[in-house]
mmCIF file of C-alpha atoms in Angstrom:
data_model
loop_
_atom_site.group_PDB
_atom_site.id
_atom_site.type_symbol
_atom_site.label_atom_id
_atom_site.label_comp_id
_atom_site.label_asym_id
_atom_site.label_seq_id
_atom_site.Cartn_x
_atom_site.Cartn_y
_atom_site.Cartn_z
ATOM 1 C CA LYS A 1235 0.000 0.000 0.000
ATOM 2 C CA GLN A 1236 1.532 3.337 -1.050
ATOM 3 C CA LEU A 1237 2.180 5.915 1.643
ATOM 4 C CA GLY A 1238 0.196 9.149 1.249
ATOM 5 C CA CYS A 1239 0.864 12.664 2.491
ATOM 6 C CA TYR A 1240 -2.163 14.642 3.705
ATOM 7 C CA GLY A 1241 -2.960 17.612 5.931
ATOM 8 C CA CYS A 1242 -2.586 17.181 9.662
ATOM 9 C CA HIS A 1243 -5.749 16.255 11.572
ATOM 10 C CA SER A 1244 -3.973 16.271 14.994
ATOM 11 C CA MET A 1245 -5.582 12.997 16.028
ATOM 12 C CA GLY A 1246 -2.495 10.758 15.810
ATOM 13 C CA ASN A 1247 -3.070 7.156 14.716
ATOM 14 C CA ASN A 1248 -2.324 7.000 10.987
ATOM 15 C CA GLN A 1249 -0.364 10.272 11.148
ATOM 16 C CA PHE A 1250 1.920 9.182 13.962
ATOM 17 C CA TRP A 1251 5.345 7.992 12.796
ATOM 18 C CA MET A 1252 8.587 7.407 14.683
ATOM 19 C CA TYR A 1253 12.133 7.156 13.457
ATOM 20 C CA LYS A 1254 13.522 4.247 15.443
ATOM 21 C CA LYS A 1255 17.102 3.456 16.425
ATOM 22 C CA ASP A 1256 17.011 0.453 14.070
ATOM 23 C CA ARG A 1257 16.630 3.054 11.253
ATOM 24 C CA ARG A 1258 13.055 2.104 10.385
ATOM 25 C CA ILE A 1259 10.154 4.562 10.268
ATOM 26 C CA MET A 1260 7.292 2.965 12.114
ATOM 27 C CA GLY A 1261 3.650 3.706 12.843
ATOM 28 C CA LEU A 1262 1.319 1.605 14.966
ATOM 29 C CA LEU A 1263 1.339 -1.443 12.668
ATOM 30 C CA TYR A 1264 3.312 -0.446 9.584
ATOM 31 C CA VAL A 1265 6.797 0.612 8.496
ATOM 32 C CA PHE A 1266 8.019 2.484 5.410
ATOM 33 C CA GLU A 1267 9.497 0.312 2.657
ATOM 34 C CA VAL A 1268 10.866 1.142 -0.802
ATOM 35 C CA LEU A 1269 10.608 -1.691 -3.328
ATOM 36 C CA GLY A 1270 12.019 0.069 -6.400
ATOM 37 C CA THR A 1271 15.586 1.180 -6.977
ATOM 38 C CA LYS A 1272 15.142 4.234 -9.220
ATOM 39 C CA PRO A 1273 14.100 7.856 -8.628
ATOM 40 C CA GLY A 1274 10.297 8.014 -8.472
ATOM 41 C CA SER A 1275 9.924 4.648 -6.714
ATOM 42 C CA THR A 1276 7.073 4.712 -4.225
ATOM 43 C CA VAL A 1277 7.353 4.513 -0.454
ATOM 44 C CA ASN A 1278 4.992 1.800 0.725
ATOM 45 C CA LEU A 1279 3.573 0.651 4.036
ATOM 46 C CA VAL A 1280 4.181 -2.951 5.080
ATOM 47 C CA TRP A 1281 3.527 -4.889 8.281
ATOM 48 C CA ALA A 1282 6.098 -3.966 10.911
ATOM 49 C CA ASP A 1283 7.015 -7.587 11.611
ATOM 50 C CA LEU A 1284 8.306 -8.113 8.054
ATOM 51 C CA LYS A 1285 11.871 -6.791 8.457
ATOM 52 C CA SER A 1286 13.967 -5.983 5.384
ATOM 53 C CA ASP A 1287 16.929 -3.811 4.314
ATOM 54 C CA LYS A 1288 14.422 -2.005 2.064
ATOM 55 C CA GLN A 1289 12.998 -0.423 5.255
ATOM 56 C CA LEU A 1290 16.193 1.304 6.411
ATOM 57 C CA PHE A 1291 16.628 5.075 6.284
ATOM 58 C CA ASP A 1292 19.269 7.490 7.530
ATOM 59 C CA TYR A 1293 17.833 10.636 9.104
ATOM 60 C CA ASN A 1294 19.704 13.915 9.506
ATOM 61 C CA SER A 1295 17.853 16.043 12.062
ATOM 62 C CA GLN A 1296 19.808 19.161 11.006
ATOM 63 C CA THR A 1297 18.828 19.022 7.322
ATOM 64 C CA GLY A 1298 15.568 17.082 7.692
ATOM 65 C CA ARG A 1299 16.740 14.658 5.031
ATOM 66 C CA LEU A 1300 15.592 11.014 5.070
ATOM 67 C CA VAL A 1301 17.852 8.909 2.852
ATOM 68 C CA HIS A 1302 16.876 5.366 1.878
ATOM 69 C CA ARG A 1303 19.911 3.196 2.649
ATOM 70 C CA VAL A 1304 19.572 0.740 -0.245
ATOM 71 C CA THR A 1305 19.091 3.300 -3.020
ATOM 72 C CA GLY A 1306 20.749 6.433 -1.560
ATOM 73 C CA LEU A 1307 17.646 8.379 -2.640
ATOM 74 C CA CYS A 1308 15.784 10.923 -0.511
ATOM 75 C CA VAL A 1309 12.188 10.639 0.662
ATOM 76 C CA ASP A 1310 10.125 13.204 -1.273
ATOM 77 C CA ARG A 1311 6.536 14.025 -2.265
ATOM 78 C CA ASP A 1312 5.479 13.186 -5.789
ATOM 79 C CA ASP A 1313 4.125 15.736 -8.291
ATOM 80 C CA THR A 1314 0.524 15.205 -7.121
ATOM 81 C CA GLY A 1315 1.536 16.368 -3.631
ATOM 82 C CA THR A 1316 -0.032 13.341 -1.936
ATOM 83 C CA GLY A 1317 2.159 10.404 -2.950
ATOM 84 C CA VAL A 1318 5.464 9.718 -1.193
ATOM 85 C CA ILE A 1319 8.426 8.602 -3.292
ATOM 86 C CA VAL A 1320 12.214 8.488 -3.225
ATOM 87 C CA ASP A 1321 14.076 10.808 -5.572
ATOM 88 C CA THR A 1322 17.545 12.164 -6.236
ATOM 89 C CA CYS A 1323 18.595 14.186 -3.193
ATOM 90 C CA ASN A 1324 18.406 17.947 -3.691
ATOM 91 C CA SER A 1325 19.106 20.241 -0.728
ATOM 92 C CA ASN A 1326 17.005 22.997 -2.362
ATOM 93 C CA LYS A 1327 13.779 20.944 -2.381
ATOM 94 C CA LEU A 1328 11.545 21.722 0.580
ATOM 95 C CA THR A 1329 9.579 18.523 -0.140
ATOM 96 C CA GLN A 1330 12.665 16.541 0.909
ATOM 97 C CA LYS A 1331 12.776 18.055 4.393
ATOM 98 C CA TRP A 1332 11.077 16.016 7.123
ATOM 99 C CA TYR A 1333 10.914 16.831 10.800
ATOM 100 C CA PHE A 1334 9.634 14.865 13.730
ATOM 101 C CA GLN A 1335 7.558 16.910 16.162
ATOM 102 C CA TYR A 1336 8.893 15.287 19.298
ATOM 103 C CA THR A 1337 12.475 14.314 19.976
ATOM 104 C CA TYR A 1338 14.180 12.950 23.027
ATOM 105 C CA PRO A 1339 17.581 14.504 23.809
ATOM 106 C CA ASP A 1340 18.610 11.452 25.842
ATOM 107 C CA ARG A 1341 17.923 9.217 22.810
ATOM 108 C CA PRO A 1342 19.876 10.712 19.891
ATOM 109 C CA LEU A 1343 18.907 9.680 16.375
#
């Protein structure tokens, strides 16, 4: 199932994501996974218990960049504005900047 990007409803649940120390981005039941290897490949949601290298991302809290470890591509929004893809990293693209609302200083990313 492809990940979508929509306006905040402030109710949590399907809009609550955590970047975990194991480098996966996890919600309540799902994690992000990239199946393709080229720019424009979609970011999908898969069951959290199905672990794979395709679910690993490096996060830089200073730049907001999420880089998929297998492809080296950055998490981005697609041209529709609702789909989430990986694309060639570009520090000038605001759609490649992601920030987590809550962080824990005693648990560095």
